[in-house]
Amino acid sequence: MHRLLELERIGQAVNVLFLTLLAAVMFFPLYYVLVVSLTDPGEYLQKKIVLFPQQWSFEAYTYLLSTEAFLRSLGNSSFLATVGTVCSLAVSASLAYALSWKKFVFRRGIMLLILLTVLFSPGIIPNYLLVRELGLINTHWALILPSLANGWTVILLKNFFDQVPAEISEAAAMDGCNAFRTWYTVVLPLSLPALATFGLFFAVGYWNQFFAALLYLNNPAEWPIQVLLQNMLLSASNIDLVAPGQQVETPPTEMLKMASIIVAIVPILAVYPFVQKHFAKGALMGSVKG
């Protein structure tokens, strides 16, 4: 018995050591990016590889946040993340709630169409032709309207609404609430965990818009942060962030790249703690029908 307890402790110690090393390996790239972005430019030019800087500096961030192109791209991504998330939640939740009604005549047919969109994708070319015919090229709506409702999201939200007791809606109707008021004042507050979870998914997706932005946005002024970041990372030298004629001392290229990466991931990291308490509950509530 004592021998088994010893082996169990050794196994637990090995697991802890392995997971700690794995976490360190995964965390190190982010740590290095953050450290380089905060290193004094003079020290970075001397050492090139900095793990524990002696002098800290926000010069790279100050430079980025003073440039018109970078601020504009942040604004574009913020617009996509906020407006796109609100619109996607409104459409997906409304459709899912309608499909959860047992008295809705066309619910089976619409569910079949939604399942077909999950199984089959039209592809890049049909999507591009659709966006072009709608006149959405070089507009942010080209990144929002085609992806308003996701099939999996609608199905999971429908399963969540199926679990809401019908007696609640019946009681609201007896109190004089119509269908819309019941949905807005009764069902939506009960759906906060699911809406917070899928809202986070939508926000991350819109904030990280990249491939669709490359296809539909030809004007650099409309680029979100991810497209501008890709151009900065691929550029051998600093891209033209500063307006013509503006005299600004430019930090080293690598420092700007590292700082831009940190700025691009901070907003999502800042939003996550506010929805964390709803995340696990919301993700599970709509995943099992019962």
PDB file of C-alpha atoms in Angstrom:
ATOM      1  CA  MET A   1       0.000   0.000   0.000  1.00  0.00           C
ATOM      2  CA  HIS A   2       2.792   2.390   0.927  1.00  0.00           C
ATOM      3  CA  ARG A   3       4.542   1.512  -2.343  1.00  0.00           C
ATOM      4  CA  LEU A   4       1.412   2.397  -4.339  1.00  0.00           C
ATOM      5  CA  LEU A   5       1.101   5.759  -2.572  1.00  0.00           C
ATOM      6  CA  GLU A   6       4.711   6.525  -3.391  1.00  0.00           C
ATOM      7  CA  LEU A   7       4.199   5.681  -7.062  1.00  0.00           C
ATOM      8  CA  GLU A   8       1.077   7.841  -7.114  1.00  0.00           C
ATOM      9  CA  ARG A   9       2.983  10.820  -5.667  1.00  0.00           C
ATOM     10  CA  ILE A  10       5.784  10.337  -8.189  1.00  0.00           C
ATOM     11  CA  GLY A  11       3.261  10.182 -11.013  1.00  0.00           C
ATOM     12  CA  GLN A  12       1.573  13.381  -9.823  1.00  0.00           C
ATOM     13  CA  ALA A  13       4.947  15.124  -9.533  1.00  0.00           C
ATOM     14  CA  VAL A  14       5.878  14.063 -13.068  1.00  0.00           C
ATOM     15  CA  ASN A  15       2.525  15.317 -14.376  1.00  0.00           C
ATOM     16  CA  VAL A  16       2.938  18.672 -12.628  1.00  0.00           C
ATOM     17  CA  LEU A  17       6.479  19.036 -13.934  1.00  0.00           C
ATOM     18  CA  PHE A  18       5.461  18.123 -17.476  1.00  0.00           C
ATOM     19  CA  LEU A  19       2.466  20.492 -17.526  1.00  0.00           C
ATOM     20  CA  THR A  20       4.581  23.284 -16.022  1.00  0.00           C
ATOM     21  CA  LEU A  21       7.230  22.876 -18.713  1.00  0.00           C
ATOM     22  CA  LEU A  22       4.539  22.714 -21.396  1.00  0.00           C
ATOM     23  CA  ALA A  23       2.908  25.900 -20.073  1.00  0.00           C
ATOM     24  CA  ALA A  24       6.302  27.641 -19.997  1.00  0.00           C
ATOM     25  CA  VAL A  25       7.031  26.632 -23.597  1.00  0.00           C
ATOM     26  CA  MET A  26       3.628  27.923 -24.718  1.00  0.00           C
ATOM     27  CA  PHE A  27       3.889  31.133 -22.698  1.00  0.00           C
ATOM     28  CA  PHE A  28       7.458  32.004 -23.705  1.00  0.00           C
ATOM     29  CA  PRO A  29       6.634  33.401 -27.212  1.00  0.00           C
ATOM     30  CA  LEU A  30       4.068  35.785 -25.737  1.00  0.00           C
ATOM     31  CA  TYR A  31       6.508  36.785 -23.009  1.00  0.00           C
ATOM     32  CA  TYR A  32       9.250  37.460 -25.559  1.00  0.00           C
ATOM     33  CA  VAL A  33       6.930  39.548 -27.736  1.00  0.00           C
ATOM     34  CA  LEU A  34       5.849  41.615 -24.712  1.00  0.00           C
ATOM     35  CA  VAL A  35       9.415  42.117 -23.447  1.00  0.00           C
ATOM     36  CA  VAL A  36      10.778  43.212 -26.829  1.00  0.00           C
ATOM     37  CA  SER A  37       7.915  45.664 -27.298  1.00  0.00           C
ATOM     38  CA  LEU A  38       8.709  47.266 -23.912  1.00  0.00           C
ATOM     39  CA  THR A  39      12.504  47.339 -24.256  1.00  0.00           C
ATOM     40  CA  ASP A  40      14.347  50.606 -24.714  1.00  0.00           C
ATOM     41  CA  PRO A  41      15.234  50.988 -28.440  1.00  0.00           C
ATOM     42  CA  GLY A  42      18.904  51.660 -27.697  1.00  0.00           C
ATOM     43  CA  GLU A  43      19.261  48.527 -25.613  1.00  0.00           C
ATOM     44  CA  TYR A  44      17.453  46.434 -28.229  1.00  0.00           C
ATOM     45  CA  LEU A  45      19.717  47.664 -31.034  1.00  0.00           C
ATOM     46  CA  GLN A  46      22.753  46.656 -28.988  1.00  0.00           C
ATOM     47  CA  LYS A  47      21.581  43.198 -27.881  1.00  0.00           C
ATOM     48  CA  LYS A  48      19.004  42.167 -30.555  1.00  0.00           C
ATOM     49  CA  ILE A  49      17.832  39.321 -28.270  1.00  0.00           C
ATOM     50  CA  VAL A  50      16.457  40.600 -24.969  1.00  0.00           C
ATOM     51  CA  LEU A  51      14.951  38.382 -22.288  1.00  0.00           C
ATOM     52  CA  PHE A  52      15.381  40.584 -19.202  1.00  0.00           C
ATOM     53  CA  PRO A  53      15.709  44.243 -20.269  1.00  0.00           C
ATOM     54  CA  GLN A  54      17.521  46.704 -18.056  1.00  0.00           C
ATOM     55  CA  GLN A  55      15.642  49.719 -19.443  1.00  0.00           C
ATOM     56  CA  TRP A  56      11.926  49.731 -20.175  1.00  0.00           C
ATOM     57  CA  SER A  57      10.249  51.988 -22.711  1.00  0.00           C
ATOM     58  CA  PHE A  58       6.790  52.558 -24.214  1.00  0.00           C
ATOM     59  CA  GLU A  59       8.267  54.238 -27.278  1.00  0.00           C
ATOM     60  CA  ALA A  60       7.004  51.560 -29.702  1.00  0.00           C
ATOM     61  CA  TYR A  61       3.446  51.859 -28.373  1.00  0.00           C
ATOM     62  CA  THR A  62       3.605  55.639 -28.388  1.00  0.00           C
ATOM     63  CA  TYR A  63       4.720  55.605 -31.993  1.00  0.00           C
ATOM     64  CA  LEU A  64       2.037  53.130 -33.121  1.00  0.00           C
ATOM     65  CA  LEU A  65      -0.777  54.936 -31.325  1.00  0.00           C
ATOM     66  CA  SER A  66       0.307  58.254 -32.841  1.00  0.00           C
ATOM     67  CA  THR A  67       0.073  57.004 -36.428  1.00  0.00           C
ATOM     68  CA  GLU A  68      -3.079  57.540 -38.448  1.00  0.00           C
ATOM     69  CA  ALA A  69      -3.020  54.175 -40.241  1.00  0.00           C
ATOM     70  CA  PHE A  70      -2.723  52.112 -37.063  1.00  0.00           C
ATOM     71  CA  LEU A  71      -5.430  54.034 -35.207  1.00  0.00           C
ATOM     72  CA  ARG A  72      -7.706  53.783 -38.229  1.00  0.00           C
ATOM     73  CA  SER A  73      -7.240  50.015 -38.405  1.00  0.00           C
ATOM     74  CA  LEU A  74      -8.048  49.732 -34.678  1.00  0.00           C
ATOM     75  CA  GLY A  75     -11.209  51.703 -35.286  1.00  0.00           C
ATOM     76  CA  ASN A  76     -12.162  49.440 -38.185  1.00  0.00           C
ATOM     77  CA  SER A  77     -11.682  46.309 -36.090  1.00  0.00           C
ATOM     78  CA  SER A  78     -13.599  47.841 -33.184  1.00  0.00           C
ATOM     79  CA  PHE A  79     -16.497  48.632 -35.498  1.00  0.00           C
ATOM     80  CA  LEU A  80     -16.518  45.079 -36.855  1.00  0.00           C
ATOM     81  CA  ALA A  81     -16.318  43.527 -33.393  1.00  0.00           C
ATOM     82  CA  THR A  82     -19.068  45.647 -31.813  1.00  0.00           C
ATOM     83  CA  VAL A  83     -21.556  46.093 -34.654  1.00  0.00           C
ATOM     84  CA  GLY A  84     -20.943  42.620 -36.071  1.00  0.00           C
ATOM     85  CA  THR A  85     -21.378  40.930 -32.692  1.00  0.00           C
ATOM     86  CA  VAL A  86     -24.605  42.792 -31.909  1.00  0.00           C
ATOM     87  CA  CYS A  87     -26.083  42.087 -35.350  1.00  0.00           C
ATOM     88  CA  SER A  88     -25.048  38.417 -35.319  1.00  0.00           C
ATOM     89  CA  LEU A  89     -26.455  37.867 -31.834  1.00  0.00           C
ATOM     90  CA  ALA A  90     -29.720  39.588 -32.749  1.00  0.00           C
ATOM     91  CA  VAL A  91     -30.222  37.556 -35.938  1.00  0.00           C
ATOM     92  CA  SER A  92     -29.013  34.212 -34.564  1.00  0.00           C
ATOM     93  CA  ALA A  93     -30.925  34.445 -31.279  1.00  0.00           C
ATOM     94  CA  SER A  94     -34.141  35.625 -32.973  1.00  0.00           C
ATOM     95  CA  LEU A  95     -34.000  32.839 -35.550  1.00  0.00           C
ATOM     96  CA  ALA A  96     -33.196  30.212 -32.921  1.00  0.00           C
ATOM     97  CA  TYR A  97     -36.048  31.386 -30.696  1.00  0.00           C
ATOM     98  CA  ALA A  98     -38.506  31.257 -33.601  1.00  0.00           C
ATOM     99  CA  LEU A  99     -37.370  27.719 -34.461  1.00  0.00           C
ATOM    100  CA  SER A 100     -37.924  26.634 -30.847  1.00  0.00           C
ATOM    101  CA  TRP A 101     -41.646  27.372 -31.151  1.00  0.00           C
ATOM    102  CA  LYS A 102     -43.525  24.094 -31.474  1.00  0.00           C
ATOM    103  CA  LYS A 103     -46.383  25.853 -33.282  1.00  0.00           C
ATOM    104  CA  PHE A 104     -44.151  27.350 -35.985  1.00  0.00           C
ATOM    105  CA  VAL A 105     -45.297  25.671 -39.219  1.00  0.00           C
ATOM    106  CA  PHE A 106     -42.078  26.006 -41.254  1.00  0.00           C
ATOM    107  CA  ARG A 107     -39.623  25.149 -38.467  1.00  0.00           C
ATOM    108  CA  ARG A 108     -38.631  21.742 -39.909  1.00  0.00           C
ATOM    109  CA  GLY A 109     -38.023  23.111 -43.389  1.00  0.00           C
ATOM    110  CA  ILE A 110     -35.941  26.008 -42.111  1.00  0.00           C
ATOM    111  CA  MET A 111     -33.949  23.685 -39.841  1.00  0.00           C
ATOM    112  CA  LEU A 112     -33.189  21.488 -42.862  1.00  0.00           C
ATOM    113  CA  LEU A 113     -31.893  24.513 -44.781  1.00  0.00           C
ATOM    114  CA  ILE A 114     -29.732  25.517 -41.820  1.00  0.00           C
ATOM    115  CA  LEU A 115     -28.291  21.998 -41.583  1.00  0.00           C
ATOM    116  CA  LEU A 116     -27.453  22.132 -45.295  1.00  0.00           C
ATOM    117  CA  THR A 117     -25.415  25.300 -44.716  1.00  0.00           C
ATOM    118  CA  VAL A 118     -23.476  23.445 -42.006  1.00  0.00           C
ATOM    119  CA  LEU A 119     -22.741  20.453 -44.244  1.00  0.00           C
ATOM    120  CA  PHE A 120     -22.085  22.284 -47.514  1.00  0.00           C
ATOM    121  CA  SER A 121     -20.242  25.547 -48.136  1.00  0.00           C
ATOM    122  CA  PRO A 122     -20.707  27.549 -51.365  1.00  0.00           C
ATOM    123  CA  GLY A 123     -16.996  28.339 -51.590  1.00  0.00           C
ATOM    124  CA  ILE A 124     -14.971  31.490 -52.136  1.00  0.00           C
ATOM    125  CA  ILE A 125     -16.015  32.403 -55.682  1.00  0.00           C
ATOM    126  CA  PRO A 126     -19.826  32.301 -55.135  1.00  0.00           C
ATOM    127  CA  ASN A 127     -19.404  34.280 -51.923  1.00  0.00           C
ATOM    128  CA  TYR A 128     -17.312  36.884 -53.708  1.00  0.00           C
ATOM    129  CA  LEU A 129     -19.832  37.169 -56.576  1.00  0.00           C
ATOM    130  CA  LEU A 130     -22.648  37.596 -54.040  1.00  0.00           C
ATOM    131  CA  VAL A 131     -20.812  40.326 -52.152  1.00  0.00           C
ATOM    132  CA  ARG A 132     -19.930  42.089 -55.397  1.00  0.00           C
ATOM    133  CA  GLU A 133     -23.515  41.974 -56.723  1.00  0.00           C
ATOM    134  CA  LEU A 134     -24.765  43.409 -53.434  1.00  0.00           C
ATOM    135  CA  GLY A 135     -22.365  46.331 -53.857  1.00  0.00           C
ATOM    136  CA  LEU A 136     -20.522  45.600 -50.617  1.00  0.00           C
ATOM    137  CA  ILE A 137     -16.949  45.556 -51.959  1.00  0.00           C
ATOM    138  CA  ASN A 138     -14.698  47.935 -49.981  1.00  0.00           C
ATOM    139  CA  THR A 139     -17.259  48.247 -47.191  1.00  0.00           C
ATOM    140  CA  HIS A 140     -17.196  46.733 -43.726  1.00  0.00           C
ATOM    141  CA  TRP A 141     -20.641  45.278 -44.302  1.00  0.00           C
ATOM    142  CA  ALA A 142     -19.004  42.778 -46.669  1.00  0.00           C
ATOM    143  CA  LEU A 143     -17.486  41.214 -43.539  1.00  0.00           C
ATOM    144  CA  ILE A 144     -20.682  41.368 -41.459  1.00  0.00           C
ATOM    145  CA  LEU A 145     -23.753  40.625 -43.583  1.00  0.00           C
ATOM    146  CA  PRO A 146     -22.615  37.324 -45.192  1.00  0.00           C
ATOM    147  CA  SER A 147     -21.834  35.851 -41.749  1.00  0.00           C
ATOM    148  CA  LEU A 148     -24.691  37.192 -39.643  1.00  0.00           C
ATOM    149  CA  ALA A 149     -26.077  33.784 -38.731  1.00  0.00           C
ATOM    150  CA  ASN A 150     -23.890  30.731 -38.223  1.00  0.00           C
ATOM    151  CA  GLY A 151     -25.589  27.359 -38.595  1.00  0.00           C
ATOM    152  CA  TRP A 152     -23.990  25.744 -35.547  1.00  0.00           C
ATOM    153  CA  THR A 153     -24.748  28.786 -33.407  1.00  0.00           C
ATOM    154  CA  VAL A 154     -28.414  28.778 -34.401  1.00  0.00           C
ATOM    155  CA  ILE A 155     -28.728  25.049 -33.670  1.00  0.00           C
ATOM    156  CA  LEU A 156     -27.083  25.340 -30.244  1.00  0.00           C
ATOM    157  CA  LEU A 157     -29.155  28.389 -29.323  1.00  0.00           C
ATOM    158  CA  LYS A 158     -32.311  26.588 -30.452  1.00  0.00           C
ATOM    159  CA  ASN A 159     -31.455  23.668 -28.167  1.00  0.00           C
ATOM    160  CA  PHE A 160     -30.927  26.178 -25.363  1.00  0.00           C
ATOM    161  CA  PHE A 161     -34.331  27.793 -25.957  1.00  0.00           C
ATOM    162  CA  ASP A 162     -35.936  24.337 -26.075  1.00  0.00           C
ATOM    163  CA  GLN A 163     -34.847  23.915 -22.450  1.00  0.00           C
ATOM    164  CA  VAL A 164     -36.644  27.090 -21.331  1.00  0.00           C
ATOM    165  CA  PRO A 165     -39.923  25.938 -19.696  1.00  0.00           C
ATOM    166  CA  ALA A 166     -42.969  26.723 -21.826  1.00  0.00           C
ATOM    167  CA  GLU A 167     -44.826  27.754 -18.680  1.00  0.00           C
ATOM    168  CA  ILE A 168     -42.703  30.908 -18.485  1.00  0.00           C
ATOM    169  CA  SER A 169     -43.869  32.119 -21.898  1.00  0.00           C
ATOM    170  CA  GLU A 170     -47.453  31.093 -21.104  1.00  0.00           C
ATOM    171  CA  ALA A 171     -47.378  33.073 -17.852  1.00  0.00           C
ATOM    172  CA  ALA A 172     -46.041  36.121 -19.712  1.00  0.00           C
ATOM    173  CA  ALA A 173     -48.831  35.793 -22.303  1.00  0.00           C
ATOM    174  CA  MET A 174     -51.426  35.638 -19.533  1.00  0.00           C
ATOM    175  CA  ASP A 175     -49.994  38.877 -18.155  1.00  0.00           C
ATOM    176  CA  GLY A 176     -50.623  40.548 -21.515  1.00  0.00           C
ATOM    177  CA  CYS A 177     -47.198  40.228 -23.159  1.00  0.00           C
ATOM    178  CA  ASN A 178     -47.114  39.716 -26.894  1.00  0.00           C
ATOM    179  CA  ALA A 179     -44.553  37.457 -28.561  1.00  0.00           C
ATOM    180  CA  PHE A 180     -41.940  40.180 -28.979  1.00  0.00           C
ATOM    181  CA  ARG A 181     -42.279  41.474 -25.419  1.00  0.00           C
ATOM    182  CA  THR A 182     -42.076  37.943 -24.052  1.00  0.00           C
ATOM    183  CA  TRP A 183     -38.896  37.413 -26.054  1.00  0.00           C
ATOM    184  CA  TYR A 184     -37.350  40.726 -24.983  1.00  0.00           C
ATOM    185  CA  THR A 185     -38.329  40.933 -21.305  1.00  0.00           C
ATOM    186  CA  VAL A 186     -38.536  37.270 -20.265  1.00  0.00           C
ATOM    187  CA  VAL A 187     -36.532  34.975 -22.517  1.00  0.00           C
ATOM    188  CA  LEU A 188     -33.516  37.196 -23.230  1.00  0.00           C
ATOM    189  CA  PRO A 189     -32.602  37.770 -19.550  1.00  0.00           C
ATOM    190  CA  LEU A 190     -32.733  34.005 -19.009  1.00  0.00           C
ATOM    191  CA  SER A 191     -30.469  33.539 -22.030  1.00  0.00           C
ATOM    192  CA  LEU A 192     -27.614  35.684 -20.733  1.00  0.00           C
ATOM    193  CA  PRO A 193     -25.113  32.781 -20.285  1.00  0.00           C
ATOM    194  CA  ALA A 194     -25.661  31.515 -23.831  1.00  0.00           C
ATOM    195  CA  LEU A 195     -25.642  35.007 -25.360  1.00  0.00           C
ATOM    196  CA  ALA A 196     -22.451  35.936 -23.498  1.00  0.00           C
ATOM    197  CA  THR A 197     -20.736  32.774 -24.717  1.00  0.00           C
ATOM    198  CA  PHE A 198     -21.679  33.128 -28.354  1.00  0.00           C
ATOM    199  CA  GLY A 199     -21.143  36.875 -28.173  1.00  0.00           C
ATOM    200  CA  LEU A 200     -17.535  36.175 -27.224  1.00  0.00           C
ATOM    201  CA  PHE A 201     -17.208  33.778 -30.156  1.00  0.00           C
ATOM    202  CA  PHE A 202     -18.624  36.363 -32.540  1.00  0.00           C
ATOM    203  CA  ALA A 203     -16.438  39.149 -31.146  1.00  0.00           C
ATOM    204  CA  VAL A 204     -13.264  37.080 -31.521  1.00  0.00           C
ATOM    205  CA  GLY A 205     -14.249  36.106 -35.053  1.00  0.00           C
ATOM    206  CA  TYR A 206     -14.955  39.667 -36.169  1.00  0.00           C
ATOM    207  CA  TRP A 207     -11.876  41.068 -34.441  1.00  0.00           C
ATOM    208  CA  ASN A 208      -9.694  38.479 -36.189  1.00  0.00           C
ATOM    209  CA  GLN A 209     -11.196  39.056 -39.643  1.00  0.00           C
ATOM    210  CA  PHE A 210      -8.360  38.532 -42.087  1.00  0.00           C
ATOM    211  CA  PHE A 211      -9.012  36.382 -45.161  1.00  0.00           C
ATOM    212  CA  ALA A 212     -12.400  37.909 -45.965  1.00  0.00           C
ATOM    213  CA  ALA A 213     -10.898  41.385 -45.488  1.00  0.00           C
ATOM    214  CA  LEU A 214      -8.180  40.529 -48.007  1.00  0.00           C
ATOM    215  CA  LEU A 215     -10.847  39.465 -50.509  1.00  0.00           C
ATOM    216  CA  TYR A 216     -13.345  42.279 -50.132  1.00  0.00           C
ATOM    217  CA  LEU A 217     -11.353  45.302 -48.935  1.00  0.00           C
ATOM    218  CA  ASN A 218      -9.015  46.774 -51.545  1.00  0.00           C
ATOM    219  CA  ASN A 219      -8.788  50.167 -49.860  1.00  0.00           C
ATOM    220  CA  PRO A 220      -6.079  50.249 -47.129  1.00  0.00           C
ATOM    221  CA  ALA A 221      -8.167  52.800 -45.241  1.00  0.00           C
ATOM    222  CA  GLU A 222     -10.771  50.090 -44.607  1.00  0.00           C
ATOM    223  CA  TRP A 223      -8.332  47.419 -43.403  1.00  0.00           C
ATOM    224  CA  PRO A 224      -8.884  45.925 -39.935  1.00  0.00           C
ATOM    225  CA  ILE A 225      -5.973  45.536 -37.553  1.00  0.00           C
ATOM    226  CA  GLN A 226      -5.195  41.948 -38.597  1.00  0.00           C
ATOM    227  CA  VAL A 227      -4.575  42.877 -42.251  1.00  0.00           C
ATOM    228  CA  LEU A 228      -2.386  45.817 -41.294  1.00  0.00           C
ATOM    229  CA  LEU A 229      -0.533  43.587 -38.832  1.00  0.00           C
ATOM    230  CA  GLN A 230       0.110  41.012 -41.562  1.00  0.00           C
ATOM    231  CA  ASN A 231       1.567  43.686 -43.801  1.00  0.00           C
ATOM    232  CA  MET A 232       3.786  44.896 -40.980  1.00  0.00           C
ATOM    233  CA  LEU A 233       5.033  41.387 -40.168  1.00  0.00           C
ATOM    234  CA  LEU A 234       5.838  40.611 -43.816  1.00  0.00           C
ATOM    235  CA  SER A 235       7.484  43.936 -44.512  1.00  0.00           C
ATOM    236  CA  ALA A 236      11.286  44.007 -44.376  1.00  0.00           C
ATOM    237  CA  SER A 237      11.146  47.608 -43.195  1.00  0.00           C
ATOM    238  CA  ASN A 238       8.585  49.826 -41.529  1.00  0.00           C
ATOM    239  CA  ILE A 239       5.472  50.270 -43.611  1.00  0.00           C
ATOM    240  CA  ASP A 240       4.264  53.797 -44.162  1.00  0.00           C
ATOM    241  CA  LEU A 241       2.278  54.366 -40.981  1.00  0.00           C
ATOM    242  CA  VAL A 242       3.021  58.065 -40.714  1.00  0.00           C
ATOM    243  CA  ALA A 243       1.275  60.612 -42.892  1.00  0.00           C
ATOM    244  CA  PRO A 244       3.419  62.181 -45.636  1.00  0.00           C
ATOM    245  CA  GLY A 245       5.477  65.131 -44.391  1.00  0.00           C
ATOM    246  CA  GLN A 246       5.153  64.125 -40.726  1.00  0.00           C
ATOM    247  CA  GLN A 247       8.544  63.925 -39.017  1.00  0.00           C
ATOM    248  CA  VAL A 248       8.527  61.183 -36.379  1.00  0.00           C
ATOM    249  CA  GLU A 249      11.470  59.232 -35.019  1.00  0.00           C
ATOM    250  CA  THR A 250      10.795  55.590 -35.824  1.00  0.00           C
ATOM    251  CA  PRO A 251      11.645  52.807 -33.331  1.00  0.00           C
ATOM    252  CA  PRO A 252      13.270  49.584 -34.630  1.00  0.00           C
ATOM    253  CA  THR A 253      11.084  47.567 -36.979  1.00  0.00           C
ATOM    254  CA  GLU A 254      11.009  44.439 -34.809  1.00  0.00           C
ATOM    255  CA  MET A 255       9.870  46.429 -31.797  1.00  0.00           C
ATOM    256  CA  LEU A 256       6.984  47.893 -33.798  1.00  0.00           C
ATOM    257  CA  LYS A 257       5.970  44.439 -34.946  1.00  0.00           C
ATOM    258  CA  MET A 258       5.987  43.091 -31.388  1.00  0.00           C
ATOM    259  CA  ALA A 259       4.059  46.085 -30.056  1.00  0.00           C
ATOM    260  CA  SER A 260       1.442  45.770 -32.805  1.00  0.00           C
ATOM    261  CA  ILE A 261       0.906  42.095 -31.909  1.00  0.00           C
ATOM    262  CA  ILE A 262       0.315  42.989 -28.250  1.00  0.00           C
ATOM    263  CA  VAL A 263      -2.114  45.765 -29.171  1.00  0.00           C
ATOM    264  CA  ALA A 264      -4.013  43.372 -31.457  1.00  0.00           C
ATOM    265  CA  ILE A 265      -4.586  40.738 -28.743  1.00  0.00           C
ATOM    266  CA  VAL A 266      -5.165  42.949 -25.689  1.00  0.00           C
ATOM    267  CA  PRO A 267      -8.832  43.912 -26.461  1.00  0.00           C
ATOM    268  CA  ILE A 268      -9.989  40.282 -26.570  1.00  0.00           C
ATOM    269  CA  LEU A 269      -8.021  39.479 -23.401  1.00  0.00           C
ATOM    270  CA  ALA A 270      -9.671  42.466 -21.723  1.00  0.00           C
ATOM    271  CA  VAL A 271     -13.197  41.374 -22.697  1.00  0.00           C
ATOM    272  CA  TYR A 272     -12.861  37.733 -21.684  1.00  0.00           C
ATOM    273  CA  PRO A 273     -12.901  38.207 -17.856  1.00  0.00           C
ATOM    274  CA  PHE A 274     -16.309  39.914 -18.064  1.00  0.00           C
ATOM    275  CA  VAL A 275     -17.948  36.899 -19.752  1.00  0.00           C
ATOM    276  CA  GLN A 276     -15.882  34.163 -18.109  1.00  0.00           C
ATOM    277  CA  LYS A 277     -18.480  33.448 -15.431  1.00  0.00           C
ATOM    278  CA  HIS A 278     -21.082  32.758 -18.130  1.00  0.00           C
ATOM    279  CA  PHE A 279     -18.745  30.959 -20.520  1.00  0.00           C
ATOM    280  CA  ALA A 280     -18.758  27.359 -19.256  1.00  0.00           C
ATOM    281  CA  LYS A 281     -22.439  27.397 -18.329  1.00  0.00           C
ATOM    282  CA  GLY A 282     -23.513  28.871 -21.652  1.00  0.00           C
ATOM    283  CA  ALA A 283     -21.352  26.561 -23.731  1.00  0.00           C
ATOM    284  CA  LEU A 284     -22.866  23.462 -22.085  1.00  0.00           C
ATOM    285  CA  MET A 285     -26.501  24.505 -21.756  1.00  0.00           C
ATOM    286  CA  GLY A 286     -27.132  24.553 -25.502  1.00  0.00           C
ATOM    287  CA  SER A 287     -24.909  21.654 -26.396  1.00  0.00           C
ATOM    288  CA  VAL A 288     -27.169  18.872 -25.115  1.00  0.00           C
ATOM    289  CA  LYS A 289     -30.820  18.644 -25.995  1.00  0.00           C
ATOM    290  CA  GLY A 290     -32.956  17.327 -23.205  1.00  0.00           C
TER     291      GLY A 290
END
